[in-house]
Coordinates of C-alpha atoms in Angstrom, one line a residue:
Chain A
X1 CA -4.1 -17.9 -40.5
X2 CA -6.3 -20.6 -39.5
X3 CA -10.2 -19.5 -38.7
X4 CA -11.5 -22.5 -37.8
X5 CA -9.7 -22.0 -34.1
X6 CA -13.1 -21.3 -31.6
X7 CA -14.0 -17.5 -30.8
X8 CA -12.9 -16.5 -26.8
X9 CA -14.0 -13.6 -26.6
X10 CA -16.3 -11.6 -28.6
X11 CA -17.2 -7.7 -27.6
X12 CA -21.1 -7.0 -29.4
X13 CA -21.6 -2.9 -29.3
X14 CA -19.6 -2.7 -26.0
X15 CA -20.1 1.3 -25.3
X16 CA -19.2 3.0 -22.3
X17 CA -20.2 6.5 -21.2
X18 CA -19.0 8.4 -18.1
X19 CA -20.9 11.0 -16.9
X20 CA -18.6 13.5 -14.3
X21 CA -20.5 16.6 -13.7
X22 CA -23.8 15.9 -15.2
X23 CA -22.0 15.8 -18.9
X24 CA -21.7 12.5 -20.2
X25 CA -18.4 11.9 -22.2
X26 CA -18.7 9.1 -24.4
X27 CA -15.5 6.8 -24.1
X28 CA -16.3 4.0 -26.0
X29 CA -19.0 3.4 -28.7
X30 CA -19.7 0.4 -30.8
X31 CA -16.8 -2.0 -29.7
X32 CA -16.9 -4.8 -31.9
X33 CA -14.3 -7.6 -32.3
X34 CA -13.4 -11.0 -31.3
X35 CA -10.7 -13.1 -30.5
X36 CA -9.7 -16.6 -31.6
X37 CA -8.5 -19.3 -28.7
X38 CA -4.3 -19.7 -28.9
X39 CA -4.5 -15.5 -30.4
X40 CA -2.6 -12.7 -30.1
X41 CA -4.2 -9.7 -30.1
X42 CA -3.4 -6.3 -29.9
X43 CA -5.1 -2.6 -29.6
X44 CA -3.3 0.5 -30.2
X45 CA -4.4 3.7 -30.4
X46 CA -3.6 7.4 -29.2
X47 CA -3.6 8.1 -25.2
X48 CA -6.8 8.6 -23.8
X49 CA -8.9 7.0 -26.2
X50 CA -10.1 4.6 -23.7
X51 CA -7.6 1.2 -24.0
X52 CA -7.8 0.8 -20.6
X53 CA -11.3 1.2 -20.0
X54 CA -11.8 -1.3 -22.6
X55 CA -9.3 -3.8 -20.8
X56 CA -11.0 -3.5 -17.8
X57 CA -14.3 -4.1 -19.2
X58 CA -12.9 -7.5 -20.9
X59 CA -11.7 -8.6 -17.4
X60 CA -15.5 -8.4 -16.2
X61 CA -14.0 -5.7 -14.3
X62 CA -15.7 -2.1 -15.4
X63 CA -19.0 -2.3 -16.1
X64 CA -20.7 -1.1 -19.8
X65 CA -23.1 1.5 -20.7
X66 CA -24.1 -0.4 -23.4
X67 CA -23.5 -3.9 -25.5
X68 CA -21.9 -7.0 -24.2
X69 CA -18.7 -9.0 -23.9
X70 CA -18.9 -12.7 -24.3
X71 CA -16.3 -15.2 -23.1
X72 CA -16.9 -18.1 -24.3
X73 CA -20.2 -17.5 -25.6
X74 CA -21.3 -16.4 -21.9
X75 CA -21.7 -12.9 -21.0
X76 CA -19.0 -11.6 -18.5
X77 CA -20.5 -9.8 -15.5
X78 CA -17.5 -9.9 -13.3
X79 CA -13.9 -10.9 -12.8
X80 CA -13.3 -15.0 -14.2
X81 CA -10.2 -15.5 -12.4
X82 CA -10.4 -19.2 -13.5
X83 CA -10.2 -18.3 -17.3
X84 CA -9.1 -14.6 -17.1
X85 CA -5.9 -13.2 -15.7
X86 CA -5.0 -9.4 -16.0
X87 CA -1.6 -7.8 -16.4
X88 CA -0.8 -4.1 -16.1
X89 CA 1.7 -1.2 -16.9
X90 CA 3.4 -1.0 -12.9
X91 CA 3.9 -4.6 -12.4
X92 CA 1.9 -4.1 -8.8
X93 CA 3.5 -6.5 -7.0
X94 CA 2.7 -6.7 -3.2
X95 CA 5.9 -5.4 -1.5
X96 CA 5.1 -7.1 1.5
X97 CA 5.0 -10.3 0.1
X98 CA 8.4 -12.5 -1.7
X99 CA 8.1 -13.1 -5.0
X100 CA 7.4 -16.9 -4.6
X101 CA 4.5 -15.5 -2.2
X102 CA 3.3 -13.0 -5.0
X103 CA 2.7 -15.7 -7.7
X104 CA 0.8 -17.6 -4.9
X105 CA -1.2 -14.6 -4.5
X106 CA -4.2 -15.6 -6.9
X107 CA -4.0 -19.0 -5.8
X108 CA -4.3 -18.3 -2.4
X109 CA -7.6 -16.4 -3.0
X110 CA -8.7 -18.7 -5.4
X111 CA -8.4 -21.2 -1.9
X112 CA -5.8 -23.7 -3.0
X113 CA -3.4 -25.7 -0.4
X114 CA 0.0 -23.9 0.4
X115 CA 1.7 -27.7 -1.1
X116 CA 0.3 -26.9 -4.5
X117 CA 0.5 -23.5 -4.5
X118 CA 4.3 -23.9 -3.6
X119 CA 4.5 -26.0 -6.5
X120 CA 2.5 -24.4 -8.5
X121 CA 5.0 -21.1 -8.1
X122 CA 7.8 -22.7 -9.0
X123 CA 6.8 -24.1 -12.1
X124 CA 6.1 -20.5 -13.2
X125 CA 9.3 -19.1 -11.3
X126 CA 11.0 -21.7 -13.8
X127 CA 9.0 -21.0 -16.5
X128 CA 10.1 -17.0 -16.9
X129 CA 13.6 -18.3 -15.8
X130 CA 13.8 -16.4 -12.1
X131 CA 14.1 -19.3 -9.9
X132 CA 16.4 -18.3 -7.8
X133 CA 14.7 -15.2 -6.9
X134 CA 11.6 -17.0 -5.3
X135 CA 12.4 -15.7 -1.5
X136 CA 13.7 -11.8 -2.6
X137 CA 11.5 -9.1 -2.5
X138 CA 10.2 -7.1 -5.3
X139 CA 11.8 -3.6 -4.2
X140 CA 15.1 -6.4 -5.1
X141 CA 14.7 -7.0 -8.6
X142 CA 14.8 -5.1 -11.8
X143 CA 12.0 -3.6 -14.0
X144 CA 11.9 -6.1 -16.4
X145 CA 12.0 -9.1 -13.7
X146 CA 9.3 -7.8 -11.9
X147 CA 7.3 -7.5 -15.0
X148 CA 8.4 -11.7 -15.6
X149 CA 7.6 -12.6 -12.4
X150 CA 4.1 -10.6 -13.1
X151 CA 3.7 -12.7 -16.0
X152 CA 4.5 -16.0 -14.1
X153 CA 1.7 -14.3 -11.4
X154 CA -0.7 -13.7 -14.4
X155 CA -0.3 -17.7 -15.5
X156 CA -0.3 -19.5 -12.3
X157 CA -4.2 -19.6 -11.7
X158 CA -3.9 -21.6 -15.2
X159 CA -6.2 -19.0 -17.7
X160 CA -6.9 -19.6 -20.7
X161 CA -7.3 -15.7 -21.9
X162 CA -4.1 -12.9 -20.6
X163 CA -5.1 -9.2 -20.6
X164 CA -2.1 -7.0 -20.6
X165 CA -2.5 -3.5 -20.2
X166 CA 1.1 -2.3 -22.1
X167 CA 2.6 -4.6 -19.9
X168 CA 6.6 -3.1 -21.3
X169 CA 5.2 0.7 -21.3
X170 CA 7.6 1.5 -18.5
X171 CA 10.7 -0.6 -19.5
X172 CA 13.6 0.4 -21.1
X173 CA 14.0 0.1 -25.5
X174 CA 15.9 -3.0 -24.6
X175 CA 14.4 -4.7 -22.0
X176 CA 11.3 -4.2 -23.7
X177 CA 12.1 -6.1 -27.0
X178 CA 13.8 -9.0 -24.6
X179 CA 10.2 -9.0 -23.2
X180 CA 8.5 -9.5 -26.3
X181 CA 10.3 -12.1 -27.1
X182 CA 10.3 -13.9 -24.0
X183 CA 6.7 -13.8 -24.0
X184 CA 6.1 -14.7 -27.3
X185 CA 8.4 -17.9 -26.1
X186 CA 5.8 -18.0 -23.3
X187 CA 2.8 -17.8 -25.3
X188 CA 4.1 -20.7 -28.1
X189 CA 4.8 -22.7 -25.3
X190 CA 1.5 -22.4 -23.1
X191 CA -1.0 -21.5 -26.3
X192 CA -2.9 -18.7 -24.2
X193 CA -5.0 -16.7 -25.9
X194 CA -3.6 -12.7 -25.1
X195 CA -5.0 -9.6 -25.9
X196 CA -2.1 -7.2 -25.3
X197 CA -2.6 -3.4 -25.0
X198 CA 0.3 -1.3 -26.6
X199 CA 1.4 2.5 -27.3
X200 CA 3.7 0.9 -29.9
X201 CA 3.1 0.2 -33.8
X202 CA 6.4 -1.6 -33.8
X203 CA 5.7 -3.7 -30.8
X204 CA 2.0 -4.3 -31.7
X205 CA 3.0 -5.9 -35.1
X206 CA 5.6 -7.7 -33.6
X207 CA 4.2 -9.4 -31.3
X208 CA 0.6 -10.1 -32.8
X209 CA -1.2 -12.1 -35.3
X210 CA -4.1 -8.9 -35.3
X211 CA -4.0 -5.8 -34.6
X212 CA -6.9 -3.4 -34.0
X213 CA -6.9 0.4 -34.5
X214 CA -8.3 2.5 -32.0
X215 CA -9.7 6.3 -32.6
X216 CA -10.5 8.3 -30.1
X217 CA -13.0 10.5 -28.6
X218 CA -15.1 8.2 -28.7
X219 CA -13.0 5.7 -29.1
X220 CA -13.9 3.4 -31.4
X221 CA -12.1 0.1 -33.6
X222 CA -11.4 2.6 -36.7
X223 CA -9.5 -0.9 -38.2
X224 CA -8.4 -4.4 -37.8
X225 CA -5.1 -5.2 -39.3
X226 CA -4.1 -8.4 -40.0
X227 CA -0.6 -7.9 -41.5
X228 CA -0.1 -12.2 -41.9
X229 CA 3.8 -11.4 -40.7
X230 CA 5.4 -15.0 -40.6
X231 CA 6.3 -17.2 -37.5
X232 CA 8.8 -17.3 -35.2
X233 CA 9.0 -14.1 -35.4
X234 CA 13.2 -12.7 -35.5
X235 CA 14.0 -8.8 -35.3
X236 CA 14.7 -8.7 -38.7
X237 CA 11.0 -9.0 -39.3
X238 CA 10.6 -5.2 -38.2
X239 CA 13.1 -4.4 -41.0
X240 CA 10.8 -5.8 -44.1
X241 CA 8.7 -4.2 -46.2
X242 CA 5.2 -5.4 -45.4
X243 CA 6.2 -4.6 -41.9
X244 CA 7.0 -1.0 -42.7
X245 CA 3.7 -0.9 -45.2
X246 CA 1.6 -2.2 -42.2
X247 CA 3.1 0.2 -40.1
X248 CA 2.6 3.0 -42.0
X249 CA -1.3 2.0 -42.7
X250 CA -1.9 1.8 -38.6
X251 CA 0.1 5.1 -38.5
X252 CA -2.3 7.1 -40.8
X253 CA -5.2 5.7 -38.9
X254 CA -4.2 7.1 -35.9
X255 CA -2.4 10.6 -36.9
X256 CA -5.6 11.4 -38.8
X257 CA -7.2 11.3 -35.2
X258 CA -5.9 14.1 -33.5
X259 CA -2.0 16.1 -33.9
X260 CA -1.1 15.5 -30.4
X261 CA -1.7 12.4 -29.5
X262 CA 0.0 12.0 -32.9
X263 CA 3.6 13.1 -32.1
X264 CA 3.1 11.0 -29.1
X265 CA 2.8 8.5 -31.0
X266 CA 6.0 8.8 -32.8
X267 CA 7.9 9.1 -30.0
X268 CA 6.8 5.9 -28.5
X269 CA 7.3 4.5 -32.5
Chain B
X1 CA 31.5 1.0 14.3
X2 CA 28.4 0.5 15.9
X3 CA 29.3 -0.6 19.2
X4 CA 32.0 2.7 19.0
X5 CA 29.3 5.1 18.5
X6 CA 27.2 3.4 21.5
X7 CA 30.2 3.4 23.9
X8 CA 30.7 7.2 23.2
X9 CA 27.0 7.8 23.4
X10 CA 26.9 5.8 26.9
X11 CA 29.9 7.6 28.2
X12 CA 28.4 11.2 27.1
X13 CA 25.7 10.0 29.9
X14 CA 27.8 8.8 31.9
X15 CA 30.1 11.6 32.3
X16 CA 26.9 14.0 32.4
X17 CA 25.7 12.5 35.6
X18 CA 29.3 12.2 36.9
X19 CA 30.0 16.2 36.4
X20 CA 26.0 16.7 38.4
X21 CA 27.0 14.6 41.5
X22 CA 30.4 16.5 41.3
X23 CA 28.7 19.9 40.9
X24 CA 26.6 19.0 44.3
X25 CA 29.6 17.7 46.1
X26 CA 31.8 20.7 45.7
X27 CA 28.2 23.0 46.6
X28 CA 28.0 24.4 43.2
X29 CA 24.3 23.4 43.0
X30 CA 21.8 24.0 45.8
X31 CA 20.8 20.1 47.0
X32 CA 17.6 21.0 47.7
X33 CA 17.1 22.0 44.2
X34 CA 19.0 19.6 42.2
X35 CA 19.5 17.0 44.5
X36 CA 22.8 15.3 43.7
X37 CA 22.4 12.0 41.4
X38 CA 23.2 9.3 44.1
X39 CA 20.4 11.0 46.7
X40 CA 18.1 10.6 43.8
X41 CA 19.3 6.8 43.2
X42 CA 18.4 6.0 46.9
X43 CA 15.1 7.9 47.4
X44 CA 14.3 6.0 44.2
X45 CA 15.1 2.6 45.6
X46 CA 12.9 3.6 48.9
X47 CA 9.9 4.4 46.1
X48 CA 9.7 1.2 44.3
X49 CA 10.0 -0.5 48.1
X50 CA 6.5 2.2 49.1
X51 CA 3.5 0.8 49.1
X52 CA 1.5 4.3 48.4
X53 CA 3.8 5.0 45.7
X54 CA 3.4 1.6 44.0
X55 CA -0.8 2.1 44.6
X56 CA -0.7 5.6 42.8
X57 CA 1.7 4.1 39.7
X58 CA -0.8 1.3 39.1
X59 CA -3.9 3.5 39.3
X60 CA -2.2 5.4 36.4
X61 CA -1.0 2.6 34.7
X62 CA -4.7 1.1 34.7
X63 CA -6.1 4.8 33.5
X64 CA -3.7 4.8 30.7
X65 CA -4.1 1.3 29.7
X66 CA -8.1 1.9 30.0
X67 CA -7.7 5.1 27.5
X68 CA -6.1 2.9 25.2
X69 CA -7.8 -0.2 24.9
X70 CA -10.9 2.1 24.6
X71 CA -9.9 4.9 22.2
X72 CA -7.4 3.3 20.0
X73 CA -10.2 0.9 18.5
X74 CA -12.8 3.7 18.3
X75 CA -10.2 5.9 16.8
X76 CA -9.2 2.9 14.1
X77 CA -12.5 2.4 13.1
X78 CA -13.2 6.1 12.6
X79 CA -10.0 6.8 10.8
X80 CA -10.9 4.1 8.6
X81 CA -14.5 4.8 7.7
X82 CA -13.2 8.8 7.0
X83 CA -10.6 6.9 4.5
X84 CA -12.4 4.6 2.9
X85 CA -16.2 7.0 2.7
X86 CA -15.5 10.2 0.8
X87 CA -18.6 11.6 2.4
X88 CA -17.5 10.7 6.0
X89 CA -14.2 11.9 5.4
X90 CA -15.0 15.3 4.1
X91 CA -17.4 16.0 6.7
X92 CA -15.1 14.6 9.7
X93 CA -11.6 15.7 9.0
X94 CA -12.5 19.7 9.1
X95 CA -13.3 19.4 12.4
X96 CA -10.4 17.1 13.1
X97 CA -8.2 19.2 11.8
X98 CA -9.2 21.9 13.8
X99 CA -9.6 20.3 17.3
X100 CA -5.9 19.3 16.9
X101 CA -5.2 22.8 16.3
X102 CA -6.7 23.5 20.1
X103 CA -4.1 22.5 22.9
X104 CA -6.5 19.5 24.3
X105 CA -5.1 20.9 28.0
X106 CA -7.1 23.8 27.8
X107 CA -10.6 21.5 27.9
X108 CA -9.2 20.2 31.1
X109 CA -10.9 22.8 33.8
X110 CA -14.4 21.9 31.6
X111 CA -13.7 18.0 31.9
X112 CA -13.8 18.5 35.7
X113 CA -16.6 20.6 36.1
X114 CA -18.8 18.4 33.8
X115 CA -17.3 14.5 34.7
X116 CA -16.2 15.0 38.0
X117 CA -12.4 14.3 39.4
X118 CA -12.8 10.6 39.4
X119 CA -11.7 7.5 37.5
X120 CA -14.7 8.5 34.8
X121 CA -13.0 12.3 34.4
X122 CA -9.4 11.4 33.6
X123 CA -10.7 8.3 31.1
X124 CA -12.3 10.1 28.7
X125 CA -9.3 12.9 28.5
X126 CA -7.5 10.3 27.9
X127 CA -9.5 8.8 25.7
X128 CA -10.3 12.2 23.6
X129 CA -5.5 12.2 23.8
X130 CA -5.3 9.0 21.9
X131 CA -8.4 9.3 19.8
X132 CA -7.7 12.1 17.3
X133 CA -3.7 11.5 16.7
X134 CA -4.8 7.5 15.7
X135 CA -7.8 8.2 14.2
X136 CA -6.2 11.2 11.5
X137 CA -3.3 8.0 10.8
X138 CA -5.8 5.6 10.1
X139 CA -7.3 8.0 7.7
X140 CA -3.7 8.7 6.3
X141 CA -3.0 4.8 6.0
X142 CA -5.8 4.1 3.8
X143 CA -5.1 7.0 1.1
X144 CA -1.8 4.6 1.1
X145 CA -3.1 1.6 0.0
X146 CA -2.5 1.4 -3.9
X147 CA -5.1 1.5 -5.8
X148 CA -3.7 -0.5 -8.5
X149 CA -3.3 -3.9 -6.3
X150 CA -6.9 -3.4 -4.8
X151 CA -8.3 -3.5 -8.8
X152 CA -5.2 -6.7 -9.5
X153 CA -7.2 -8.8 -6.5
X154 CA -10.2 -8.4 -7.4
X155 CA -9.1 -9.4 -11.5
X156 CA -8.5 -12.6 -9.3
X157 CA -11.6 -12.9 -7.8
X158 CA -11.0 -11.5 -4.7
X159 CA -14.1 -9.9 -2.4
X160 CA -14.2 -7.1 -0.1
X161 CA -13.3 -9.3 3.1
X162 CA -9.9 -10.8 1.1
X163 CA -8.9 -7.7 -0.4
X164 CA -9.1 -5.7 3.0
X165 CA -7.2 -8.4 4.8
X166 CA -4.3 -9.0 1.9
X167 CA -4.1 -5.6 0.8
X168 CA -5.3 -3.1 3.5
X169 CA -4.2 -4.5 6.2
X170 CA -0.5 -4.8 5.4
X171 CA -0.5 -1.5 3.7
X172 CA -1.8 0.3 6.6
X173 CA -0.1 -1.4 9.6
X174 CA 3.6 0.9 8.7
X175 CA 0.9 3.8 9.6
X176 CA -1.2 2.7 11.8
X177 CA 1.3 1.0 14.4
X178 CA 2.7 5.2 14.1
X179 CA -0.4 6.1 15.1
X180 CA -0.7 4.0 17.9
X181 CA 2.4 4.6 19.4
X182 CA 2.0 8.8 19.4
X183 CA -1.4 7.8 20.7
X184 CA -0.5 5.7 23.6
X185 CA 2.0 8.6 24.3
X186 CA -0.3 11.7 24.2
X187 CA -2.6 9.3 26.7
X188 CA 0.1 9.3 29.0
X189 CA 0.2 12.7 28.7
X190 CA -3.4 13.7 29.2
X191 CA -3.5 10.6 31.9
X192 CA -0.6 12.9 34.2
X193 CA -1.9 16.4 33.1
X194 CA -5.3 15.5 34.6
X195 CA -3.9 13.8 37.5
X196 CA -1.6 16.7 38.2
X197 CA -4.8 19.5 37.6
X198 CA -6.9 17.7 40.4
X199 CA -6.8 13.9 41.2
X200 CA -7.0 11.9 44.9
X201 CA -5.0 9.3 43.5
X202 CA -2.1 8.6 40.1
X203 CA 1.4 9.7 39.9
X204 CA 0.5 13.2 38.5
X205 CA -0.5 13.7 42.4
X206 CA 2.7 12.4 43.8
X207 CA 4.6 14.7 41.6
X208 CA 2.9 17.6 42.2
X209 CA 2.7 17.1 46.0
X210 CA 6.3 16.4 46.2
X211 CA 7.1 19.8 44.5
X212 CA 5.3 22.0 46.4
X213 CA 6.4 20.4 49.3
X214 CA 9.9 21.0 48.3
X215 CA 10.6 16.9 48.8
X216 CA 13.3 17.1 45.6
X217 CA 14.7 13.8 46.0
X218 CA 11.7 11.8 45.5
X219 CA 10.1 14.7 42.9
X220 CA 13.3 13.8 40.7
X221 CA 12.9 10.1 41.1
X222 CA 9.7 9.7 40.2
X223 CA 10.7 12.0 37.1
X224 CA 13.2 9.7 35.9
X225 CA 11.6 6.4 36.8
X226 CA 8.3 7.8 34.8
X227 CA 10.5 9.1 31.7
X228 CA 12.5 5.7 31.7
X229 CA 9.1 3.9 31.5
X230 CA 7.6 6.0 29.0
X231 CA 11.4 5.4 26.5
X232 CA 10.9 2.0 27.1
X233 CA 6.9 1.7 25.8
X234 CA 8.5 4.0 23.0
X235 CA 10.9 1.8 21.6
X236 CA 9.1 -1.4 22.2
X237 CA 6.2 0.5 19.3
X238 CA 9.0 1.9 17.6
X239 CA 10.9 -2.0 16.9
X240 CA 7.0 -3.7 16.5
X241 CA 6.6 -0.5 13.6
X242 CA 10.3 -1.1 12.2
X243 CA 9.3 -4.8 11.7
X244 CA 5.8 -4.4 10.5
X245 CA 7.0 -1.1 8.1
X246 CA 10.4 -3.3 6.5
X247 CA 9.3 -3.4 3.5
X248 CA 8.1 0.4 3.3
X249 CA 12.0 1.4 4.0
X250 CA 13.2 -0.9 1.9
X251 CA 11.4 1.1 -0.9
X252 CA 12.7 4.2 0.5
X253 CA 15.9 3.4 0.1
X254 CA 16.0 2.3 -3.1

């Protein structure tokens, strides 16, 4: 692990309290972390504690109650569709619109021509491997193709930083390890810098170079694993000892929190 | 298959009107009741050749049309502000809901005494037909656009102008072209009710007129010529919603 790669995003005592009914629940407190350019980050933690809220708040697009996130040493205010794309859980493609016509979606509102957005779609059509489904619908494809062709929608504006908000949390076991791997082909290939969100240990390891433990209530980074698993990473890898001892470590960090968010845990293990 | 199923369906109408002209040919029915289907045919010819008869259609035809280029917009834009403002749309649809509850004929007598029995008078009932049916579906449409995609475009820096014209818009127009189309029917409704109640002048005149005077043969043809008007407008909406809404039954089906 290199550190002399330059910090992309850096959260400084990001907080965030919602007050419904007059008392204020505290979501996040003291959100501290950053991330390298090229890395893969991930955040697990038990339901509720506030992953999402912290997602949207890295894509400039939840405000804070308190603290600040940096990109690039600037403090994010609102959506940088020009070095931030998001991803989430339902691939929320427009059913109205083909698939070719859904990756040019950003690049329509970011007000490039139809030529290079055409373009522009298929290179990304080719580069999750669904080119021949640029003029289907996405009622026509599969779970885990509309998740690829959310990917390819995620990378066509170009950013240099993906959010993913458990981007496989609805897939099937198997789909959802040939997704990891595809987009860890993805990511060698375009060097984006991701920050993935994950109900899974195993995925989260997997997939990541660091991973950071989330309590809840308020949720806060309890830890920030860096298990130093080698590259390209095979299945086997899950099999190996300092995979299971890492494992186990982010497990006890999070079933200390609360029982059962714990055994929800396990089930999603 | 299908053009089986529409040569039995034709033929059920066809051999419906067959066994009527039969029934009044062998004096089963009273002619000056249910006139036989061919007297009907030519008293309908001799209508669309009347001058008064043509003058009366259009003066409905504009009333309708008036109602609807009118209400529908006022109805979208209400409909829309109750969906989109929670404070609008909890203080509007109560009130909605219960003046839908209220058979809208029953204001009639009161629309007359107040507005008069002119062009003004039957407007505005027409107006108040088509307003609450669209404006409750506009409000329904925007509870259907996904939250989810509105949060996605703005993550790509869409504003409030892009997001309502990418996203809203084509996730309202299954619901809102719906809307329209029961709207533009109730305002035919209301349009003929209040021409029928007390009018100098529309269709719902001529009907009236030619049933209490007994004058059956033109009474039925207006009937049908009116009913085959009103299908037609009906389906035109109802293809315009199928292609606008393809995508929303393509979901369905899935």
């Amino acid at each position: 692990m290199t550190s002399a790669r330059p910090i992309v995003i850096e959260t400084r005592g990001l907080g965030k309290i919602f007050s419904i009914d007059r008392a204020p629940i505290i979501a996040l407190q003291d959100i501290s972390f950053t991330v390298q350019e090229g890395g893969f980050v991930s955040l697990v933690g038990p339901s509720g504690c506030g992953k999402s809220t912290l997602l949207q708040m890295l894509a400039g697009l939840v405000p804070s109650t308190a603290g600040q996130v940096l990109v690039d040493g600037l403090i994010l205010r609102e959506p940088a569709p020009d070095k931030i794309s998001v991803m989430f859980q339902d691939a929320t493609l427009l059913p109205w619109k083909r698939v070719a016509e859904n990756i040019e979606f950003p690049l329509e509102i970011g007000g490039m021509n139809a030529a290079d957005r055409r373009d522009r779609a298929a290179a990304m059509l080719s580069l999750v491997g669904l080119t021949e489904f640029a003029a289907r619908y996405p009622h026509e494809l599969s779970g885990g193709m509309r998740q690829r062709i959310s990917i390819a929608r995620a990378l066509a504006p170009d950013p240099r930083i993906l959010l993913m908000d458990e981007p496989f949390g609805a897939l099937d076991e198997q789909t959802r390890i040939k997704m990891g791997h595809e987009l860890l082909r993805i990511w060698s290939r375009t060097g984006k810098t991701i920050f993935f969100i994950t109900h899974s240990l195993t995925e989260a390891l997997f997939l990541s170079d660091v991973v950071l433990v989330m309590s809840h209530r308020p949720g806060k980074i309890v830890d920030v694993i860096v298990a130093g698993l080698p590259r390209p990473r095979t299945y086997d890898i899950i099999g190996s000892a300092e995979f299971g001892a890492a494992r186990n470590r982010i497990w006890k960090l999070i079933s200390q929190d609360d029982d059962t968010d714990a055994s929800e845990g396990m089930a999603s293990l | 298959m299908k053009p089986l199923i529409v040569l039995i369906q034709a033929s059920v109408v066809v051999l419906l009107i067959g066994a009527w002209e039969l029934c009044d040919r062998v004096g089963a029915f009273d002619p000056s009741i249910l006139p036989a289907p061919s007297a009907v045919a030519v008293a309908l010819w001799s209508l669309l050749h009347s001058t008064v008869f043509i003058d009366d259609a259009s003066d409905t035809i504009v009333r309708v049309i008036s109602a609807f280029v009118i209400g529908a917009p006022i109805a979208l834009a209400t409909g829309f502000l109750m969906g989109e403002n929670i404070t609008v749309g909890r203080s509007l649809s109560p009130v909605f809901n219960l003046v839908l509850a209220v058979p809208q004929s029953i204001f009639l007598p009161i629309f007359a005494l107040v507005l008069g029995l002119g062009f003004t008078e039957k407007l505005i009932f027409g107006i108040t037909h088509v307003f609450f049916v669209v404006a409750i579906s506009a409000m329904a449409a925007v509870s259907e656009v996904p939250h989810g995609q509105v949060v996605l475009a703005r993550s790509f820096g869409a504003g409030k102008f892009r997001i309502y014209r990418s996203i809203y818009l084509p996730a309202m127009a299954p619901q809102i072209m719906t809307g329209l189309r029961l709207g533009l029917i109730f305002d035919i409704v209301g349009i003929l009710l209040a021409e029928m109640y007390a009018s100098r002048s529309g269709l719902g005149v001529l009907l009236l007129r030619w049933g209490e005077a007994y004058d059956v043969d033109k009474l039925m043809a207006a009937t049908v010529l009116i009913s085959v008007a009103t299908i037609f407008v009906n389906e035109i909406m109802r293809i315009w919603e199928g292609r606008v809404g393809r995508w929303r039954h393509a979901l369905e089906d899935r």
